[in-house]
PDB file of C-alpha atoms in Angstrom:
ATOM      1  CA  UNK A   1       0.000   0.000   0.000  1.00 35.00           C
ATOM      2  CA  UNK A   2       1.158   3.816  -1.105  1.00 38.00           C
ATOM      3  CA  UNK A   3       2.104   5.573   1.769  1.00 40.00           C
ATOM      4  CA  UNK A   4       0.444   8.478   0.537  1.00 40.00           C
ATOM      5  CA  UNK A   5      -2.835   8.846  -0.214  1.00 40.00           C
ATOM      6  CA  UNK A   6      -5.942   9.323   1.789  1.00 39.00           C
ATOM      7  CA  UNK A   7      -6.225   6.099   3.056  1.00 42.00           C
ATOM      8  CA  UNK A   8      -2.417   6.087   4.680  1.00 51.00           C
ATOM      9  CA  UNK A   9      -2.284   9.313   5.987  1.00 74.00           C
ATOM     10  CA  UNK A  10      -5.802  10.674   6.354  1.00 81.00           C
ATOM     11  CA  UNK A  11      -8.906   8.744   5.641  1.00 83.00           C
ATOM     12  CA  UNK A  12     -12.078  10.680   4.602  1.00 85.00           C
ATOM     13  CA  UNK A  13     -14.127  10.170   8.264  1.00 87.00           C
ATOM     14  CA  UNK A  14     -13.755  11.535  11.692  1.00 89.00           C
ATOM     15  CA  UNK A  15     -10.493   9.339  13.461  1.00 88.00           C
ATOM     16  CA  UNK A  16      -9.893   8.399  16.957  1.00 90.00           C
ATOM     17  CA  UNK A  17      -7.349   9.766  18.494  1.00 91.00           C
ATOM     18  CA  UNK A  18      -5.047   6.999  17.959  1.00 90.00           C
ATOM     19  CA  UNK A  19      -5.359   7.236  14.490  1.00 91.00           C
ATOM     20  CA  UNK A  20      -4.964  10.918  14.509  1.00 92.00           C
ATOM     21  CA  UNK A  21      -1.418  10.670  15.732  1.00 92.00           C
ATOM     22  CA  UNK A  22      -0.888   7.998  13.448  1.00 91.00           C
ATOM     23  CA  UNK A  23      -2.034   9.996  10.976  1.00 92.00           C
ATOM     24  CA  UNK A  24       0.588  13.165  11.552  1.00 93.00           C
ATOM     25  CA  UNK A  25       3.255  10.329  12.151  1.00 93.00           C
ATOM     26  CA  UNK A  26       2.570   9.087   8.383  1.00 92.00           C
ATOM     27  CA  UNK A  27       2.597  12.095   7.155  1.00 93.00           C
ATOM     28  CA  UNK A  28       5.827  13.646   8.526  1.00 93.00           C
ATOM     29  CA  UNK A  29       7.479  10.104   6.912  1.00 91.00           C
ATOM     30  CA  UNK A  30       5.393  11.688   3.999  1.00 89.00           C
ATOM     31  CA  UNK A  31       6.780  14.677   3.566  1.00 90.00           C
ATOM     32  CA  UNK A  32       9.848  14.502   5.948  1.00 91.00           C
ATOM     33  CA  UNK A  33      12.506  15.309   2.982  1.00 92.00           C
ATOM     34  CA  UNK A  34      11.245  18.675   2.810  1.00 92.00           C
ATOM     35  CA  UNK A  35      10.051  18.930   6.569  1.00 94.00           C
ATOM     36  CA  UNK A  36      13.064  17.912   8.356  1.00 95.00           C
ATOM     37  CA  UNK A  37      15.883  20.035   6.479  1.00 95.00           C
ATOM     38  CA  UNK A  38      13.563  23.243   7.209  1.00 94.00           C
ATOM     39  CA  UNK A  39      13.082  22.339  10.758  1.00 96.00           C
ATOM     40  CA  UNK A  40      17.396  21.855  11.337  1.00 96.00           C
ATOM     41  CA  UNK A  41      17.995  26.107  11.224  1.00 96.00           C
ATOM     42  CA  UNK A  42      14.876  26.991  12.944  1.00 96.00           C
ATOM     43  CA  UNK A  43      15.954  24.434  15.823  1.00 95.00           C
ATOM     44  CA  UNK A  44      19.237  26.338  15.646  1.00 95.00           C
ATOM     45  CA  UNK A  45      18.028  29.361  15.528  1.00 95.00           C
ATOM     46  CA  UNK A  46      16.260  29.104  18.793  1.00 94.00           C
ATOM     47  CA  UNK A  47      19.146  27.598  20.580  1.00 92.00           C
ATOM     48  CA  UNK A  48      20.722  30.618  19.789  1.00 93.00           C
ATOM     49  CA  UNK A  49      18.284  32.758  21.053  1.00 93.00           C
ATOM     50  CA  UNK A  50      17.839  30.876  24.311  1.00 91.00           C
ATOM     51  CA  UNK A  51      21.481  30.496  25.248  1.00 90.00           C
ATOM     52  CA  UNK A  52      22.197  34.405  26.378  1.00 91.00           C
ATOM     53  CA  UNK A  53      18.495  34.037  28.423  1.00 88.00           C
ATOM     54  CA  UNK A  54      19.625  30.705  30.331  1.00 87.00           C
ATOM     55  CA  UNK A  55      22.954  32.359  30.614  1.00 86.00           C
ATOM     56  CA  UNK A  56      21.256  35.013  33.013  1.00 86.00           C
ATOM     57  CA  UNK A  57      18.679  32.991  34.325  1.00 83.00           C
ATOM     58  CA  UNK A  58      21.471  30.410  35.759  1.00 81.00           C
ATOM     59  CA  UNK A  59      19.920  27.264  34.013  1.00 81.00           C
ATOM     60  CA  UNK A  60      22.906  24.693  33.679  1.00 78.00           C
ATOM     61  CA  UNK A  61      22.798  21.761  30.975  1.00 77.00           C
ATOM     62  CA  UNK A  62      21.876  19.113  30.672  1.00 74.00           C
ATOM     63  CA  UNK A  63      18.276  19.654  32.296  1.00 74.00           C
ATOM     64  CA  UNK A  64      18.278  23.903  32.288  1.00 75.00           C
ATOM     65  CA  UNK A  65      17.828  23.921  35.839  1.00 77.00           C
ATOM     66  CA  UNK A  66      18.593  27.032  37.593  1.00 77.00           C
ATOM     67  CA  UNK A  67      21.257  26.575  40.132  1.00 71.00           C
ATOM     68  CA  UNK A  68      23.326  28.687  42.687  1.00 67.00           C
ATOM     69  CA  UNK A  69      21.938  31.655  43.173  1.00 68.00           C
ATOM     70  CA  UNK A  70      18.110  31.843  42.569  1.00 65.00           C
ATOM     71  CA  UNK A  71      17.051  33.939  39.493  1.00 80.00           C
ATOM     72  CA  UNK A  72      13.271  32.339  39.573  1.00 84.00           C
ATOM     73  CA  UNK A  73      12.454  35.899  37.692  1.00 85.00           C
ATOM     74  CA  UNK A  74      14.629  35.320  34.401  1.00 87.00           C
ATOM     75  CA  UNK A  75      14.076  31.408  34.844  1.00 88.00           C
ATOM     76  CA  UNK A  76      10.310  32.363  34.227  1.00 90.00           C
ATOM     77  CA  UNK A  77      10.807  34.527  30.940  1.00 91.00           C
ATOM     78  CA  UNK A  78      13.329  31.669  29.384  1.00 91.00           C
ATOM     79  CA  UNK A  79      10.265  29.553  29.873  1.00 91.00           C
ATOM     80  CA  UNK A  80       7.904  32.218  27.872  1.00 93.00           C
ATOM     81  CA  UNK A  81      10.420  32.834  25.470  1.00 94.00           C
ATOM     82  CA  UNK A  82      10.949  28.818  25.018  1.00 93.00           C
ATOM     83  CA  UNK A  83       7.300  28.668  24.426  1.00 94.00           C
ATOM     84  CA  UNK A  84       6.771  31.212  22.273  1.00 95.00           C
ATOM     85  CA  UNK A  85       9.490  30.356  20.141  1.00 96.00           C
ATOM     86  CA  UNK A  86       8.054  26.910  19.854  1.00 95.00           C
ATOM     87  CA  UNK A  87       4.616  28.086  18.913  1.00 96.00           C
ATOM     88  CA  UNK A  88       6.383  30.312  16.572  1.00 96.00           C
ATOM     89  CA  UNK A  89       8.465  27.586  14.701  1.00 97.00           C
ATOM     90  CA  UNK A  90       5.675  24.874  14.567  1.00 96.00           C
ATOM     91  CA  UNK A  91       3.344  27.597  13.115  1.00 95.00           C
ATOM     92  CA  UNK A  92       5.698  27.997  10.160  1.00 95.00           C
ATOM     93  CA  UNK A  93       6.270  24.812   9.971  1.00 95.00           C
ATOM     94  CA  UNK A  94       2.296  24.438   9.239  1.00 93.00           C
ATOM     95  CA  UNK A  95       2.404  25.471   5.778  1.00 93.00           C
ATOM     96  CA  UNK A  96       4.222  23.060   4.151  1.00 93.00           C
ATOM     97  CA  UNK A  97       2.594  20.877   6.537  1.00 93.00           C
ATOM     98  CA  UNK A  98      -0.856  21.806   5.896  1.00 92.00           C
ATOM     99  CA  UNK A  99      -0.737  21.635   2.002  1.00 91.00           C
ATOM    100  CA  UNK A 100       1.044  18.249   2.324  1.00 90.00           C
ATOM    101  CA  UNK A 101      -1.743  17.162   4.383  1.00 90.00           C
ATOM    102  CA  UNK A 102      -4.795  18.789   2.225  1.00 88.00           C
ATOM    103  CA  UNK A 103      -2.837  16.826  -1.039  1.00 87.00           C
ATOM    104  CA  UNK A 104      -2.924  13.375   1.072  1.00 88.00           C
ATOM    105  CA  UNK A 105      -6.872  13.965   1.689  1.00 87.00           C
ATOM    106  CA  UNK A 106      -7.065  14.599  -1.540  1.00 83.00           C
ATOM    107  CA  UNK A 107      -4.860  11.655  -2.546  1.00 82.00           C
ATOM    108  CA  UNK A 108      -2.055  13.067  -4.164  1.00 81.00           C
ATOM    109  CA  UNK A 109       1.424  13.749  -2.473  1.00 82.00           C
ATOM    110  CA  UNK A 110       3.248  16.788  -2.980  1.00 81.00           C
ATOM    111  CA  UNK A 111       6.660  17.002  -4.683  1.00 81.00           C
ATOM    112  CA  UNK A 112       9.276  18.809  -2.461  1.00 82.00           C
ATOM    113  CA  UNK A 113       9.505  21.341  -4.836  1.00 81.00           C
ATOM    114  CA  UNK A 114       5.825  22.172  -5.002  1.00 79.00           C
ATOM    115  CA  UNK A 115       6.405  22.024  -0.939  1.00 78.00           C
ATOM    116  CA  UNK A 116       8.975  24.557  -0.928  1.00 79.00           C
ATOM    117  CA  UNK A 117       6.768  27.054  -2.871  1.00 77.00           C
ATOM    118  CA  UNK A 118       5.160  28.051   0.328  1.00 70.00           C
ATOM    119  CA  UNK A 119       1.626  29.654   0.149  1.00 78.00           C
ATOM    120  CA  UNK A 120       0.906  32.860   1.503  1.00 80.00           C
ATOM    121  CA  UNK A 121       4.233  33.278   2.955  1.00 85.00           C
ATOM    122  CA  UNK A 122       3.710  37.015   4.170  1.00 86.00           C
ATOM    123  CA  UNK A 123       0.747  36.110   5.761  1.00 89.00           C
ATOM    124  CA  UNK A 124       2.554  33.141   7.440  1.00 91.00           C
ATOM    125  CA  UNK A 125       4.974  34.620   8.932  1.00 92.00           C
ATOM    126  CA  UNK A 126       2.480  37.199  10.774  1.00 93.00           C
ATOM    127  CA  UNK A 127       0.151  34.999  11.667  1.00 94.00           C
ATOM    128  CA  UNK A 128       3.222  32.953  13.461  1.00 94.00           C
ATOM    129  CA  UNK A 129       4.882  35.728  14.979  1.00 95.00           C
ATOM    130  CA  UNK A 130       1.694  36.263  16.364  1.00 94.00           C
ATOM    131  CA  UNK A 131       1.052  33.211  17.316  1.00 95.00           C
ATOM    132  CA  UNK A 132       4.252  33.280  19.005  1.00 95.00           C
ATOM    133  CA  UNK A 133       3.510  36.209  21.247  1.00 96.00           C
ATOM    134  CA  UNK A 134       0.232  35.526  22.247  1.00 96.00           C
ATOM    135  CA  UNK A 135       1.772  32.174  23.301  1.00 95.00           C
ATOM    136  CA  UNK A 136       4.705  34.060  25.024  1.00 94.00           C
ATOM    137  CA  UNK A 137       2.402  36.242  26.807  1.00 95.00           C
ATOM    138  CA  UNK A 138       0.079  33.340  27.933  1.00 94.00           C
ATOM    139  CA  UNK A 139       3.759  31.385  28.844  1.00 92.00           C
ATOM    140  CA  UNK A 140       4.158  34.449  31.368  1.00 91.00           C
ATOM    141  CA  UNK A 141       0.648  33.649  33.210  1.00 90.00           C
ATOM    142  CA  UNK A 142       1.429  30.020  33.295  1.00 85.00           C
ATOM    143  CA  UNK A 143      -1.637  27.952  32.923  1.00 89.00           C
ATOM    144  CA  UNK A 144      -3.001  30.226  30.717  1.00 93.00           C
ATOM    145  CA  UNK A 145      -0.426  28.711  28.157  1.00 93.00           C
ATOM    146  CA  UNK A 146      -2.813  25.328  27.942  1.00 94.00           C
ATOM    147  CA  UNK A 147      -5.598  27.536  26.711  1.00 94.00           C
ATOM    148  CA  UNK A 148      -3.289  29.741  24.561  1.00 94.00           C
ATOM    149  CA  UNK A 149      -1.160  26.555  22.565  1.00 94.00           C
ATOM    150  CA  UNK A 150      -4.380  24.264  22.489  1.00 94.00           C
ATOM    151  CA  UNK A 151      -6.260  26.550  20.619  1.00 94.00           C
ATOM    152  CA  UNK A 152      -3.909  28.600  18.291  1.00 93.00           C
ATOM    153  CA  UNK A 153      -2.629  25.385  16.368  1.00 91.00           C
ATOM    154  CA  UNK A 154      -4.842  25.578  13.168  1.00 93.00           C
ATOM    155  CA  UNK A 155      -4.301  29.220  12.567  1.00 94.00           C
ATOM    156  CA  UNK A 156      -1.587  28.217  10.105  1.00 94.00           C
ATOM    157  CA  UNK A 157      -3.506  25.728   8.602  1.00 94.00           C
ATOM    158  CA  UNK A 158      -7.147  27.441   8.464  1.00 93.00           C
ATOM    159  CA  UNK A 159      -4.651  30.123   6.550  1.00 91.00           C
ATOM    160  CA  UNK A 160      -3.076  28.012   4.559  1.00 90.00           C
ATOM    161  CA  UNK A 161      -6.243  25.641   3.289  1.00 90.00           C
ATOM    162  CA  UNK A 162      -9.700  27.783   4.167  1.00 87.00           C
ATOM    163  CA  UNK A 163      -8.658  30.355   1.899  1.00 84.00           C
ATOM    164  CA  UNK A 164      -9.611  32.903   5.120  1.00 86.00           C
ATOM    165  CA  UNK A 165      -8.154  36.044   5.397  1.00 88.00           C
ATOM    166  CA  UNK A 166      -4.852  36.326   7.803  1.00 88.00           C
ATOM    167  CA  UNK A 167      -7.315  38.632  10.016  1.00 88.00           C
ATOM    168  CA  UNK A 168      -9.398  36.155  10.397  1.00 90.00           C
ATOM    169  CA  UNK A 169      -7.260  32.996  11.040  1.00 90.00           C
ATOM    170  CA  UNK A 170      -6.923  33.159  14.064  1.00 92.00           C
ATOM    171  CA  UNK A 171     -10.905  33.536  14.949  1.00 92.00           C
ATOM    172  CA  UNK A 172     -12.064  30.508  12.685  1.00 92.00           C
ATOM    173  CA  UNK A 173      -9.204  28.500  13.924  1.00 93.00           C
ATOM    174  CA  UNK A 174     -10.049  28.753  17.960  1.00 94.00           C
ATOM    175  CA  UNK A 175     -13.802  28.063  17.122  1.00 94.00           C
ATOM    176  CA  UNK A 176     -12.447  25.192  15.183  1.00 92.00           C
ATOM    177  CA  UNK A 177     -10.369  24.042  18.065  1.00 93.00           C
ATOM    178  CA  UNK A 178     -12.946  24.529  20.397  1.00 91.00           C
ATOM    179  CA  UNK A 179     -15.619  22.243  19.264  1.00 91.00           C
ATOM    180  CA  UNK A 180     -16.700  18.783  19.837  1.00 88.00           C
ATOM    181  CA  UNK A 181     -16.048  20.249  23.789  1.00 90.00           C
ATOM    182  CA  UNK A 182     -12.129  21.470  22.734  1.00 91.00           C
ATOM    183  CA  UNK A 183     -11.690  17.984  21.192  1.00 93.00           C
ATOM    184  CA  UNK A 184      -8.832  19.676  18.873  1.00 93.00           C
ATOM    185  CA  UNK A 185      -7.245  21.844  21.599  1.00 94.00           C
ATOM    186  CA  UNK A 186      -7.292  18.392  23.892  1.00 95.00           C
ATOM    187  CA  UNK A 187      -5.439  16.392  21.367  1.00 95.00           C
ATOM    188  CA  UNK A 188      -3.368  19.104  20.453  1.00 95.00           C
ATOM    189  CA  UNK A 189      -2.114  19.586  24.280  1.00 95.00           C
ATOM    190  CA  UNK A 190      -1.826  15.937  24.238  1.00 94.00           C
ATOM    191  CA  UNK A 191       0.549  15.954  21.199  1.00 94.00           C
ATOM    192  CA  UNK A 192       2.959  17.982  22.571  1.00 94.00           C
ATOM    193  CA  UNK A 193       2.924  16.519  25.947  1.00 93.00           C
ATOM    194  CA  UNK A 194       4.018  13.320  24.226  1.00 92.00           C
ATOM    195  CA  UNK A 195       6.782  14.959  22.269  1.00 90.00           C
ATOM    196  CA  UNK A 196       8.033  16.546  25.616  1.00 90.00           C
ATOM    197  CA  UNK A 197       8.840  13.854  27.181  1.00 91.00           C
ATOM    198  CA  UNK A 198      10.611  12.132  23.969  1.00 88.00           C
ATOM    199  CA  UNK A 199      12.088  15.830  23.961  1.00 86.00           C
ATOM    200  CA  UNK A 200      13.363  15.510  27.927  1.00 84.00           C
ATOM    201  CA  UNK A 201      14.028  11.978  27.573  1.00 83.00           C
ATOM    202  CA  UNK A 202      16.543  12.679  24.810  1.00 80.00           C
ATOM    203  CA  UNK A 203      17.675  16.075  25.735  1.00 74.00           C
ATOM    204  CA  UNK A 204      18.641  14.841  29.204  1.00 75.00           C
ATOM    205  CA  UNK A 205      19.841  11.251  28.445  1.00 72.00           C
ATOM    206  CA  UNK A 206      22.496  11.868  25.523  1.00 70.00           C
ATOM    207  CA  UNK A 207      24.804  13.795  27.917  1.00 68.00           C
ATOM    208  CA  UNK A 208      23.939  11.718  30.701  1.00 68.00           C
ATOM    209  CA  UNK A 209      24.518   8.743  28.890  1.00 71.00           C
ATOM    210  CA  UNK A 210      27.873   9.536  26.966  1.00 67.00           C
ATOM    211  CA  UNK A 211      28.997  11.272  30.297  1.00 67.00           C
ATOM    212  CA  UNK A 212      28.675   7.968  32.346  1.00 67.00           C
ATOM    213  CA  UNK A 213      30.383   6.124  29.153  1.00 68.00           C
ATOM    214  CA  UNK A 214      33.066   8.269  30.314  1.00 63.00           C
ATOM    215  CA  UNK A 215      33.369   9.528  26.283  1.00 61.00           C
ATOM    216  CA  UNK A 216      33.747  12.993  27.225  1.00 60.00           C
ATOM    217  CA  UNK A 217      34.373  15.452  30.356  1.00 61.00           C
ATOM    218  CA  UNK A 218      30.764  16.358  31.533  1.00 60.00           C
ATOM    219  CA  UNK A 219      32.368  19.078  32.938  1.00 64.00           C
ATOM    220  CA  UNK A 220      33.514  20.770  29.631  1.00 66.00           C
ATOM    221  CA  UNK A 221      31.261  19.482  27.329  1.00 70.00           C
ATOM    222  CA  UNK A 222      28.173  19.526  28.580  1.00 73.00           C
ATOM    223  CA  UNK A 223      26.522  22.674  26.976  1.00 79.00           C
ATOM    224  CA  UNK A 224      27.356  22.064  22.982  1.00 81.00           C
ATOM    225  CA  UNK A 225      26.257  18.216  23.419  1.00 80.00           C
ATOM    226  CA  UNK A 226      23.142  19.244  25.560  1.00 82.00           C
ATOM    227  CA  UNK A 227      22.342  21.899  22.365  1.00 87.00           C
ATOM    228  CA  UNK A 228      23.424  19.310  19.638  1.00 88.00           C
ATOM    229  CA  UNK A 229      21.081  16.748  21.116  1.00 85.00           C
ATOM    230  CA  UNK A 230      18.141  19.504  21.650  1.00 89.00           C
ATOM    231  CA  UNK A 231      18.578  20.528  18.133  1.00 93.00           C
ATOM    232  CA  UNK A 232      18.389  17.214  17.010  1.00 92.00           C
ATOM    233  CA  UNK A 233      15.531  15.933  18.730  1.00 92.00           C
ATOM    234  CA  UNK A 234      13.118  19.449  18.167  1.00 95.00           C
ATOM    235  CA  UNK A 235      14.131  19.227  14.430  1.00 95.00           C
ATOM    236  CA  UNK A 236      11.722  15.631  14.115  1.00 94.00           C
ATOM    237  CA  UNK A 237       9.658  16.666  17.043  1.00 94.00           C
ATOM    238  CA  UNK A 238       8.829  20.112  15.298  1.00 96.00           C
ATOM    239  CA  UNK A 239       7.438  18.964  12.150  1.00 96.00           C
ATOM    240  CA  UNK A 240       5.672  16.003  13.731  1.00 96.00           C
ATOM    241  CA  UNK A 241       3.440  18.942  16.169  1.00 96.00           C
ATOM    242  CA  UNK A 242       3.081  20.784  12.745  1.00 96.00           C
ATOM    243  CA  UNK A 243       2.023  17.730  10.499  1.00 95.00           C
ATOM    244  CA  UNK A 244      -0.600  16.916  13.803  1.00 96.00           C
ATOM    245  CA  UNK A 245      -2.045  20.663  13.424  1.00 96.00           C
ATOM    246  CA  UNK A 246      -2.770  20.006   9.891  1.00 94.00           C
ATOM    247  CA  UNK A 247      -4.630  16.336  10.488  1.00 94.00           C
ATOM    248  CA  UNK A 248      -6.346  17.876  13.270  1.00 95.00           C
ATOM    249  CA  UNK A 249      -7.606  20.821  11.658  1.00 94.00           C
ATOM    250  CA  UNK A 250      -8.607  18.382   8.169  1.00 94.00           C
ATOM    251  CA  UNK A 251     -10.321  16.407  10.601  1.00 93.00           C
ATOM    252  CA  UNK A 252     -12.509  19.028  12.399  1.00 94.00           C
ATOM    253  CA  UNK A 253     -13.497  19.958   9.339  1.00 92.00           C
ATOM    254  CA  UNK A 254     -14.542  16.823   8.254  1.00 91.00           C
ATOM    255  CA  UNK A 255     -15.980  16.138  11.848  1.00 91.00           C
ATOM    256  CA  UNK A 256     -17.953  19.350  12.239  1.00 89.00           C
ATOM    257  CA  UNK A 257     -18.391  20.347   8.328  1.00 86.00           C
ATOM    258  CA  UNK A 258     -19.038  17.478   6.264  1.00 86.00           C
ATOM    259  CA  UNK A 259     -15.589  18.033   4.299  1.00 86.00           C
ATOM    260  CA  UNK A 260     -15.713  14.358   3.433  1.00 82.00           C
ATOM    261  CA  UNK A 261     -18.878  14.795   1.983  1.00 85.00           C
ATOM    262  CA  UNK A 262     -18.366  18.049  -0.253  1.00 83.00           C
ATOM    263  CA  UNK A 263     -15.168  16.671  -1.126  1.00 82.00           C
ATOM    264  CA  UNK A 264     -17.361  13.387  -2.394  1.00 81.00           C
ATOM    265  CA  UNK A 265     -19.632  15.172  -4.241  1.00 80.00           C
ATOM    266  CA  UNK A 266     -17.291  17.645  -5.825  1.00 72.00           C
ATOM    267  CA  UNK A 267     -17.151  17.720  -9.939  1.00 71.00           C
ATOM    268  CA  UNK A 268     -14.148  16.425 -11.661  1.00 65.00           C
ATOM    269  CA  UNK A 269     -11.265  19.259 -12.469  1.00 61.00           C
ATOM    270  CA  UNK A 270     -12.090  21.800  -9.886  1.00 63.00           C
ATOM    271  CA  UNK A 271      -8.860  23.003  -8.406  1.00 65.00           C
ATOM    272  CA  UNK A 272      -7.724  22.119  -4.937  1.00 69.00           C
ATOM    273  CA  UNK A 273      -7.697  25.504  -3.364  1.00 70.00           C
ATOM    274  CA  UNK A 274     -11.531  25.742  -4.120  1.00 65.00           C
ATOM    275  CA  UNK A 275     -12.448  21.958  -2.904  1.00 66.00           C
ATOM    276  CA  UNK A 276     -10.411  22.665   0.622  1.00 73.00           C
ATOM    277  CA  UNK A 277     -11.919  26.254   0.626  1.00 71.00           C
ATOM    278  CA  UNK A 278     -13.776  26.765   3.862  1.00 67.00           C
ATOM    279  CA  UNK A 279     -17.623  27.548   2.939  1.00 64.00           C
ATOM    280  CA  UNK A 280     -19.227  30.857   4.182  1.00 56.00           C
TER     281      UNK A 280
END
C-alpha cells in the first residue's frame, strides 16, 4: 500500500485519536525530505536565542535547571520565550505541513519542490509571529499557556487551506479548536505533551549517557552536546506537532463540516484551493 494517499495518511471520516497521531506520524514520513531540512535552522536558531536568556537565568545543561543563586524571575521569561518560540516555529512549519496534508486527503502527495513554494508566505509569517507572542504572553501567566497553545494550532492551517483572510485565522481556527467540547485543543495539548517527554528523555539522556560512558568530560562538554542533542531531537519533534495541526484541523473539518462529503460530491477538475476552501 502507497504511503500516501488518503487512506495512509488521512482517511475521509472523523479518526480516533489513535489514528490521529498515526495519521501526523505518516505524514511527517510523507513529507519529511522537505520537513526535516527546514526544521534543522529553525531548531538552531532558537538555541541561539535561548542560550544568552539561560545564561542570566542560571539554568545549567543538561536539564536547564537554575542553580546557585536563585534567578526564579529570568528562569520564568526563558520559559515564555521557550514557548513562544516553539509556537512560533511549529506555526511555520504548518504550511508546508498543511498543504502536504490537504494533497494526502485529496490523494495526491506533494513534490518537495511544489512544498517549498510556500503559500501565503507574508501572511505566514504574521500569523506565526503572532502566534508566538500571544503564546509568550500566555507562557508568562502560566496555565493560561494550555488555553493559549491548544487553541492557536490551526491558525496556520485554516490560513493556509480555508482560503480565510490572515485577520481572520486566528478567529475561525479557535472556534475550530474549540468544538466537539475542545476535542482539537485536547489532542493538540496531548501531542505535545508526548513529544516533551521524547524531547526531555533525549535532551537529558544523551549527555547523561555519553557522560557515564566516560566519552567525554561532563564538565567541559556539557553545553554544545546538551544543544546538539536539543537541536536534534526538536528538528523531528517540530514537524511532527506541525504535520498533527494540519490532520487535526482536516479532521474538524470533516468532523464538524461534512468536508468528506463536499469533497465526495465535488465535480471532476475543480482546483484544490476551491475543494479545501472553507464555505461561508
Amino acid at each position: 500500500m502507497s504511503d500516501a494517499g488518503p487512506i495512509a495518511v488521512l482517511p475521509r471520516r472523523p479518526l480516533t485519536v489513535g489514528e490521529l497521531l498515526d495519521a501526523a506520524v505518516l505524514l511527517l514520513r510523507d513529507q519529511a525530505r522537505v520537513l526535516l531540512p527546514l526544521a534543522v535552522p529553525l531548531a538552531l536558531a532558537e538555541q541561539a536565542l535561548l542560550h544568552p536568556m539561560r545564561v542570566l537565568a542560571g539554568a545549567h545543561p543538561p536539564g536547564w535547571w537554575p542553580g546557585g543563586e536563585p534567578r526564579f524571575g529570568w528562569y520564568w521569561l526563558l520559559l515564555a520565550v521557550g514557548a513562544a518560540t516553539e509556537a512560533m516555529i511549529i506555526a511555520l512549519l504548518g504550511n508546508p505541513a498543511a498543504r502536504g496534508g490537504g494533497a494526502a486527503l485529496l490523494g495526491r502527495r506533494l513534490a518537495p519542490s511544489e512544498l517549498l513554494r510556500a503559500a501565503r508566505p507574508g501572511a505566514t509569517l504574521l500569523v506565526a509571529v503572532t502566534v508566538g507572542l500571544v503564546v509568550g504572553l500566555a507562557g508568562l501567566a502560566g496555565p493560561a499557556w494550555f488555553v493559549a497553545y491548544g487553541l492557536l494550532g490551526l491558525v496556520v492551517p485554516v490560513l493556509v487551506l480555508d482560503g480565510v483572510p490572515a485577520h481572520r485565522a486566528p478567529g475561525r481556527a479557535i472556534r475550530l479548536a474549540g468544538r466537539v467540547g475542545g476535542r482539537a485543543a485536547a489532542v493538540r495539548l496531548l501531542g505535545y505533551l508526548g513529544w516533551w517527554l521524547v524531547r526531555l528523555g533525549i535532551g537529558l539522556g544523551v549527555p547523561y549517557g555519553l557522560g557515564l560512558l566516560g566519552l567525554f568530560d561532563v564538565s567541559a562538554w556539557a553545553l554544545p552536546v546538551a544543544v546538539t542533542a536539543q537541536v536534534a531531537v526538536n528538528t523531528l519533534a517540530y514537524p511532527a506537532l506541525a504535520c498533527l495541526d494540519a490532520v487535526l484541523h482536516l479532521e474538524t473539518r470533516i468532523r464538524t463540516e461534512g468536508l468528506d462529503i463536499r469533497l465526495s460530491r465535488a465535480p471532476a477538475g475543480v482546483p484544490e484551493p476551491v475543494l479545501l476552501a472553507a464555505q461561508r
